[in-house]
Amino acid sequence: MRQIIALGGGGFSMEPDNPLLDSYILQKSGKAIPKICFIPTASGDSENYISRYYDFFDKQDCVPSHLSLFKPPTSDLENYLLDKDIIYVGGGNTKNLLALWKAWGIDTIIKKAWEQGVVLAGVSAGSICWFEEGVTDSFGDNLEAISCLGLLSGSNCPHYNGEANRRPAYQNLVATNKIKPGIATDDGVAIHYIDEKIYKIVSSRPAAKAYKVSYDKHLIETEIETEYLGSY
């Protein structure tokens, strides 16, 4: 079973006092004490980001680790990653993430991990990267389309309600055929894919939603059923 959990925004980095999404990710490995590896490439391996990761996951029933490409833990990155139950990708600059992953061969290792059943998860840039295309601010002030790994079809736009220009920018890119139709997620929403199909959409915030966005003579935005995890 191949799983990807794409967070539009949220998790330990944005909601340190709200564990709902990260707890959901840990549960999906099927392991009592899963081995989870954080990849903070998109942030330039920010020490603060890594520290916040351990602040949360050191307190959970898991074995946390991280992969820094600026200070690699080993020369055998493939075995290092394939040994994990969950790979969690952080936010930041998507273009730099993809460029460094390609240079180090991480993109190939990630695909192999996915095929072998390692749960892939990520927030913001770590959500965009799994799709064919995404909406990014990696190039400067403007939001633009970027080609990504293509494990999931279509495009992805995180922070749909979290940044004022995200929604109009994504809609314009879809309407002008500059990006493929796809799915947009508010902050606090995660899309759980199993074998490339949406299995469930969950949220850590009661009002947060996900939307399908396409264009057929006019812009079509369709809200998708979202399950609030705090209702249990």
mmCIF file of C-alpha atoms in Angstrom:
data_model
loop_
_atom_site.group_PDB
_atom_site.id
_atom_site.type_symbol
_atom_site.label_atom_id
_atom_site.label_comp_id
_atom_site.label_asym_id
_atom_site.label_seq_id
_atom_site.Cartn_x
_atom_site.Cartn_y
_atom_site.Cartn_z
ATOM 1 C CA MET A 1 0.000 0.000 0.000
ATOM 2 C CA ARG A 2 1.419 3.383 -1.047
ATOM 3 C CA GLN A 3 0.458 6.340 1.125
ATOM 4 C CA ILE A 4 0.983 10.085 0.876
ATOM 5 C CA ILE A 5 -0.390 12.599 3.391
ATOM 6 C CA ALA A 6 -0.199 16.153 2.040
ATOM 7 C CA LEU A 7 -0.716 19.017 4.503
ATOM 8 C CA GLY A 8 -1.754 22.392 3.129
ATOM 9 C CA GLY A 9 -0.465 23.951 6.328
ATOM 10 C CA GLY A 10 -0.356 22.930 9.977
ATOM 11 C CA GLY A 11 1.425 20.254 11.926
ATOM 12 C CA PHE A 12 4.171 20.871 14.483
ATOM 13 C CA SER A 13 5.653 23.812 12.572
ATOM 14 C CA MET A 14 2.453 25.859 12.378
ATOM 15 C CA GLU A 15 0.310 24.421 15.175
ATOM 16 C CA PRO A 16 2.698 23.432 18.000
ATOM 17 C CA ASP A 17 -0.175 23.128 20.455
ATOM 18 C CA ASN A 18 -2.445 21.175 18.103
ATOM 19 C CA PRO A 19 -1.186 17.598 17.571
ATOM 20 C CA LEU A 20 -4.120 16.332 15.514
ATOM 21 C CA LEU A 21 -2.498 16.153 12.058
ATOM 22 C CA ASP A 22 0.873 14.847 13.219
ATOM 23 C CA SER A 23 -0.806 12.232 15.406
ATOM 24 C CA TYR A 24 -2.837 11.162 12.373
ATOM 25 C CA ILE A 25 0.365 10.742 10.346
ATOM 26 C CA LEU A 26 1.988 8.605 13.057
ATOM 27 C CA GLN A 27 -1.049 6.319 13.196
ATOM 28 C CA LYS A 28 -0.933 5.550 9.463
ATOM 29 C CA SER A 29 2.342 3.630 9.550
ATOM 30 C CA GLY A 30 0.639 0.717 11.255
ATOM 31 C CA LYS A 31 3.565 0.455 13.681
ATOM 32 C CA ALA A 32 3.301 0.789 17.450
ATOM 33 C CA ILE A 33 6.494 2.856 17.550
ATOM 34 C CA PRO A 34 7.170 4.044 13.991
ATOM 35 C CA LYS A 35 10.530 5.355 12.807
ATOM 36 C CA ILE A 36 9.907 8.837 11.387
ATOM 37 C CA CYS A 37 12.464 10.904 9.483
ATOM 38 C CA PHE A 38 12.127 14.649 8.941
ATOM 39 C CA ILE A 39 13.618 16.130 5.751
ATOM 40 C CA PRO A 40 13.973 19.934 6.141
ATOM 41 C CA THR A 41 15.712 20.571 2.794
ATOM 42 C CA ALA A 42 13.255 23.257 1.675
ATOM 43 C CA SER A 43 14.122 25.392 4.710
ATOM 44 C CA GLY A 44 17.860 25.110 4.090
ATOM 45 C CA ASP A 45 17.972 22.593 6.950
ATOM 46 C CA SER A 46 16.944 25.278 9.438
ATOM 47 C CA GLU A 47 18.213 24.397 12.904
ATOM 48 C CA ASN A 48 15.177 26.055 14.455
ATOM 49 C CA TYR A 49 12.836 23.978 12.278
ATOM 50 C CA ILE A 50 14.668 20.771 13.179
ATOM 51 C CA SER A 51 14.518 21.706 16.848
ATOM 52 C CA ARG A 52 10.759 22.251 16.694
ATOM 53 C CA TYR A 53 10.382 18.848 15.031
ATOM 54 C CA TYR A 54 12.142 17.120 17.912
ATOM 55 C CA ASP A 55 10.255 19.210 20.479
ATOM 56 C CA PHE A 56 7.070 17.522 19.281
ATOM 57 C CA PHE A 57 8.099 14.047 18.134
ATOM 58 C CA ASP A 58 10.429 13.301 21.076
ATOM 59 C CA LYS A 59 7.264 13.268 23.196
ATOM 60 C CA GLN A 60 5.385 10.839 20.924
ATOM 61 C CA ASP A 61 5.482 7.051 20.637
ATOM 62 C CA CYS A 62 7.952 7.044 17.763
ATOM 63 C CA VAL A 63 11.648 7.068 16.927
ATOM 64 C CA PRO A 64 12.382 10.474 15.371
ATOM 65 C CA SER A 65 15.368 11.295 13.180
ATOM 66 C CA HIS A 66 16.159 13.801 10.447
ATOM 67 C CA LEU A 67 18.092 13.969 7.203
ATOM 68 C CA SER A 68 20.235 17.043 6.604
ATOM 69 C CA LEU A 69 21.856 17.305 3.195
ATOM 70 C CA PHE A 70 24.209 19.938 4.580
ATOM 71 C CA LYS A 71 25.348 17.574 7.361
ATOM 72 C CA PRO A 72 24.508 14.064 6.080
ATOM 73 C CA PRO A 73 24.282 11.393 8.796
ATOM 74 C CA THR A 74 25.754 8.760 6.467
ATOM 75 C CA SER A 75 27.004 8.246 2.924
ATOM 76 C CA ASP A 76 24.345 5.550 2.440
ATOM 77 C CA LEU A 77 21.274 7.769 2.232
ATOM 78 C CA GLU A 78 19.198 5.104 0.488
ATOM 79 C CA ASN A 79 19.400 2.578 3.307
ATOM 80 C CA TYR A 80 19.019 5.386 5.834
ATOM 81 C CA LEU A 81 15.665 6.439 4.360
ATOM 82 C CA LEU A 82 14.345 3.020 3.350
ATOM 83 C CA ASP A 83 14.741 1.918 6.975
ATOM 84 C CA LYS A 84 12.098 4.421 8.075
ATOM 85 C CA ASP A 85 8.330 3.929 8.416
ATOM 86 C CA ILE A 86 7.451 7.587 7.744
ATOM 87 C CA ILE A 87 9.250 10.313 5.798
ATOM 88 C CA TYR A 88 8.036 13.808 6.709
ATOM 89 C CA VAL A 89 9.050 16.704 4.431
ATOM 90 C CA GLY A 90 9.089 20.261 5.728
ATOM 91 C CA GLY A 91 8.111 23.539 4.128
ATOM 92 C CA GLY A 92 10.190 26.254 2.500
ATOM 93 C CA ASN A 93 11.512 26.742 -1.033
ATOM 94 C CA THR A 94 10.131 24.001 -3.288
ATOM 95 C CA LYS A 95 12.485 24.745 -6.192
ATOM 96 C CA ASN A 96 15.561 24.390 -3.999
ATOM 97 C CA LEU A 97 14.158 21.239 -2.419
ATOM 98 C CA LEU A 98 13.673 19.588 -5.806
ATOM 99 C CA ALA A 99 17.074 20.734 -7.105
ATOM 100 C CA LEU A 100 18.964 19.426 -4.075
ATOM 101 C CA TRP A 101 17.008 16.178 -4.018
ATOM 102 C CA LYS A 102 17.904 15.559 -7.653
ATOM 103 C CA ALA A 103 21.572 16.356 -7.043
ATOM 104 C CA TRP A 104 21.719 13.924 -4.143
ATOM 105 C CA GLY A 105 19.462 11.272 -5.696
ATOM 106 C CA ILE A 106 16.873 11.739 -2.957
ATOM 107 C CA ASP A 107 14.062 11.976 -5.533
ATOM 108 C CA THR A 108 14.826 8.439 -6.717
ATOM 109 C CA ILE A 109 15.133 7.124 -3.157
ATOM 110 C CA ILE A 110 11.826 8.762 -2.196
ATOM 111 C CA LYS A 111 10.048 7.035 -5.076
ATOM 112 C CA LYS A 112 11.535 3.708 -4.036
ATOM 113 C CA ALA A 113 10.429 4.299 -0.433
ATOM 114 C CA TRP A 114 6.896 5.072 -1.626
ATOM 115 C CA GLU A 115 6.788 1.880 -3.694
ATOM 116 C CA GLN A 116 7.985 -0.087 -0.660
ATOM 117 C CA GLY A 117 5.219 1.229 1.575
ATOM 118 C CA VAL A 118 6.992 3.965 3.522
ATOM 119 C CA VAL A 119 4.407 6.626 4.419
ATOM 120 C CA LEU A 120 5.273 9.947 2.742
ATOM 121 C CA ALA A 121 4.013 13.117 4.411
ATOM 122 C CA GLY A 122 4.780 16.799 4.240
ATOM 123 C CA VAL A 123 3.578 20.345 4.700
ATOM 124 C CA SER A 124 3.528 23.248 2.221
ATOM 125 C CA ALA A 125 6.562 22.587 -0.029
ATOM 126 C CA GLY A 126 6.437 19.105 1.466
ATOM 127 C CA SER A 127 2.880 18.817 0.137
ATOM 128 C CA ILE A 128 3.456 20.344 -3.301
ATOM 129 C CA CYS A 129 6.449 18.124 -4.066
ATOM 130 C CA TRP A 130 4.436 14.904 -4.450
ATOM 131 C CA PHE A 131 2.234 16.229 -7.284
ATOM 132 C CA GLU A 132 2.861 16.781 -10.979
ATOM 133 C CA GLU A 133 2.687 20.526 -10.395
ATOM 134 C CA GLY A 134 2.291 22.976 -7.564
ATOM 135 C CA VAL A 135 1.865 26.665 -6.760
ATOM 136 C CA THR A 136 5.012 28.137 -5.240
ATOM 137 C CA ASP A 137 6.583 31.423 -4.186
ATOM 138 C CA SER A 138 10.049 29.911 -4.703
ATOM 139 C CA PHE A 139 10.907 32.309 -7.521
ATOM 140 C CA GLY A 140 10.295 35.557 -5.642
ATOM 141 C CA ASP A 141 7.266 37.660 -4.829
ATOM 142 C CA ASN A 142 4.843 36.128 -7.329
ATOM 143 C CA LEU A 143 3.113 32.778 -7.073
ATOM 144 C CA GLU A 144 3.961 30.558 -10.040
ATOM 145 C CA ALA A 145 3.571 26.984 -11.247
ATOM 146 C CA ILE A 146 6.375 24.497 -10.665
ATOM 147 C CA SER A 147 6.861 20.943 -11.943
ATOM 148 C CA CYS A 148 7.333 18.408 -9.155
ATOM 149 C CA LEU A 149 7.892 14.669 -8.589
ATOM 150 C CA GLY A 150 4.642 13.477 -10.170
ATOM 151 C CA LEU A 151 3.803 10.710 -7.717
ATOM 152 C CA LEU A 152 0.292 12.194 -7.617
ATOM 153 C CA SER A 153 -1.540 13.517 -10.670
ATOM 154 C CA GLY A 154 -2.642 17.101 -11.141
ATOM 155 C CA SER A 155 -1.631 20.170 -9.167
ATOM 156 C CA ASN A 156 -1.638 21.248 -5.533
ATOM 157 C CA CYS A 157 -2.011 24.589 -3.779
ATOM 158 C CA PRO A 158 -1.383 24.779 -0.007
ATOM 159 C CA HIS A 159 -2.251 27.712 2.302
ATOM 160 C CA TYR A 160 -5.441 28.312 0.304
ATOM 161 C CA ASN A 161 -6.974 30.389 3.086
ATOM 162 C CA GLY A 162 -3.768 31.234 4.913
ATOM 163 C CA GLU A 163 -2.314 33.720 2.436
ATOM 164 C CA ALA A 164 -4.509 36.350 0.770
ATOM 165 C CA ASN A 165 -3.141 35.867 -2.761
ATOM 166 C CA ARG A 166 -3.077 32.062 -2.836
ATOM 167 C CA ARG A 167 -6.678 31.473 -3.865
ATOM 168 C CA PRO A 168 -6.838 34.057 -6.700
ATOM 169 C CA ALA A 169 -3.370 33.110 -7.952
ATOM 170 C CA TYR A 170 -4.185 29.398 -8.134
ATOM 171 C CA GLN A 171 -7.534 30.030 -9.781
ATOM 172 C CA ASN A 172 -5.902 32.274 -12.374
ATOM 173 C CA LEU A 173 -3.180 29.721 -13.136
ATOM 174 C CA VAL A 174 -5.798 26.987 -13.644
ATOM 175 C CA ALA A 175 -8.093 29.243 -15.702
ATOM 176 C CA THR A 176 -5.246 30.305 -18.023
ATOM 177 C CA ASN A 177 -4.007 26.724 -18.429
ATOM 178 C CA LYS A 178 -0.654 27.554 -16.843
ATOM 179 C CA ILE A 179 -1.136 24.766 -14.330
ATOM 180 C CA LYS A 180 -3.132 21.542 -14.361
ATOM 181 C CA PRO A 181 -6.420 21.317 -12.461
ATOM 182 C CA GLY A 182 -5.946 20.023 -8.969
ATOM 183 C CA ILE A 183 -6.665 20.293 -5.294
ATOM 184 C CA ALA A 184 -6.260 23.192 -2.885
ATOM 185 C CA THR A 185 -6.026 22.923 0.874
ATOM 186 C CA ASP A 186 -6.595 25.393 3.671
ATOM 187 C CA ASP A 187 -4.135 25.568 6.543
ATOM 188 C CA GLY A 188 -4.944 22.738 8.917
ATOM 189 C CA VAL A 189 -6.060 20.316 6.187
ATOM 190 C CA ALA A 190 -4.363 17.096 5.095
ATOM 191 C CA ILE A 191 -5.197 14.977 2.051
ATOM 192 C CA HIS A 192 -4.544 11.279 2.621
ATOM 193 C CA TYR A 193 -3.861 9.373 -0.586
ATOM 194 C CA ILE A 194 -3.727 5.609 -0.844
ATOM 195 C CA ASP A 195 -2.416 4.214 -4.125
ATOM 196 C CA GLU A 196 -2.758 7.638 -5.799
ATOM 197 C CA LYS A 197 -6.441 8.060 -4.912
ATOM 198 C CA ILE A 198 -7.886 10.285 -2.216
ATOM 199 C CA TYR A 199 -8.741 8.066 0.747
ATOM 200 C CA LYS A 200 -9.736 10.744 3.236
ATOM 201 C CA ILE A 201 -9.369 14.458 3.880
ATOM 202 C CA VAL A 202 -8.876 15.442 7.513
ATOM 203 C CA SER A 203 -8.426 18.704 9.367
ATOM 204 C CA SER A 204 -7.088 20.040 12.647
ATOM 205 C CA ARG A 205 -9.362 23.090 12.457
ATOM 206 C CA PRO A 206 -13.184 22.844 12.392
ATOM 207 C CA ALA A 207 -13.726 25.282 9.511
ATOM 208 C CA ALA A 208 -10.751 24.270 7.329
ATOM 209 C CA LYS A 209 -11.576 22.756 3.933
ATOM 210 C CA ALA A 210 -10.151 21.290 0.730
ATOM 211 C CA TYR A 211 -11.308 22.102 -2.801
ATOM 212 C CA LYS A 212 -11.077 20.681 -6.281
ATOM 213 C CA VAL A 213 -10.233 23.459 -8.741
ATOM 214 C CA SER A 214 -10.688 23.115 -12.508
ATOM 215 C CA TYR A 215 -11.757 25.108 -15.563
ATOM 216 C CA ASP A 216 -14.426 24.334 -18.156
ATOM 217 C CA LYS A 217 -15.564 27.583 -19.817
ATOM 218 C CA HIS A 218 -15.504 28.998 -16.299
ATOM 219 C CA LEU A 219 -13.601 28.398 -13.067
ATOM 220 C CA ILE A 220 -15.017 25.503 -11.040
ATOM 221 C CA GLU A 221 -14.219 25.275 -7.326
ATOM 222 C CA THR A 222 -15.820 22.343 -5.524
ATOM 223 C CA GLU A 223 -15.573 21.866 -1.774
ATOM 224 C CA ILE A 224 -14.574 18.323 -0.767
ATOM 225 C CA GLU A 225 -15.872 16.605 2.360
ATOM 226 C CA THR A 226 -13.400 17.141 5.169
ATOM 227 C CA GLU A 227 -13.367 15.306 8.502
ATOM 228 C CA TYR A 228 -12.433 17.339 11.597
ATOM 229 C CA LEU A 229 -10.166 15.192 13.719
ATOM 230 C CA GLY A 230 -11.055 17.012 16.911
ATOM 231 C CA SER A 231 -14.584 15.622 16.878
ATOM 232 C CA TYR A 232 -13.452 12.359 18.457
#
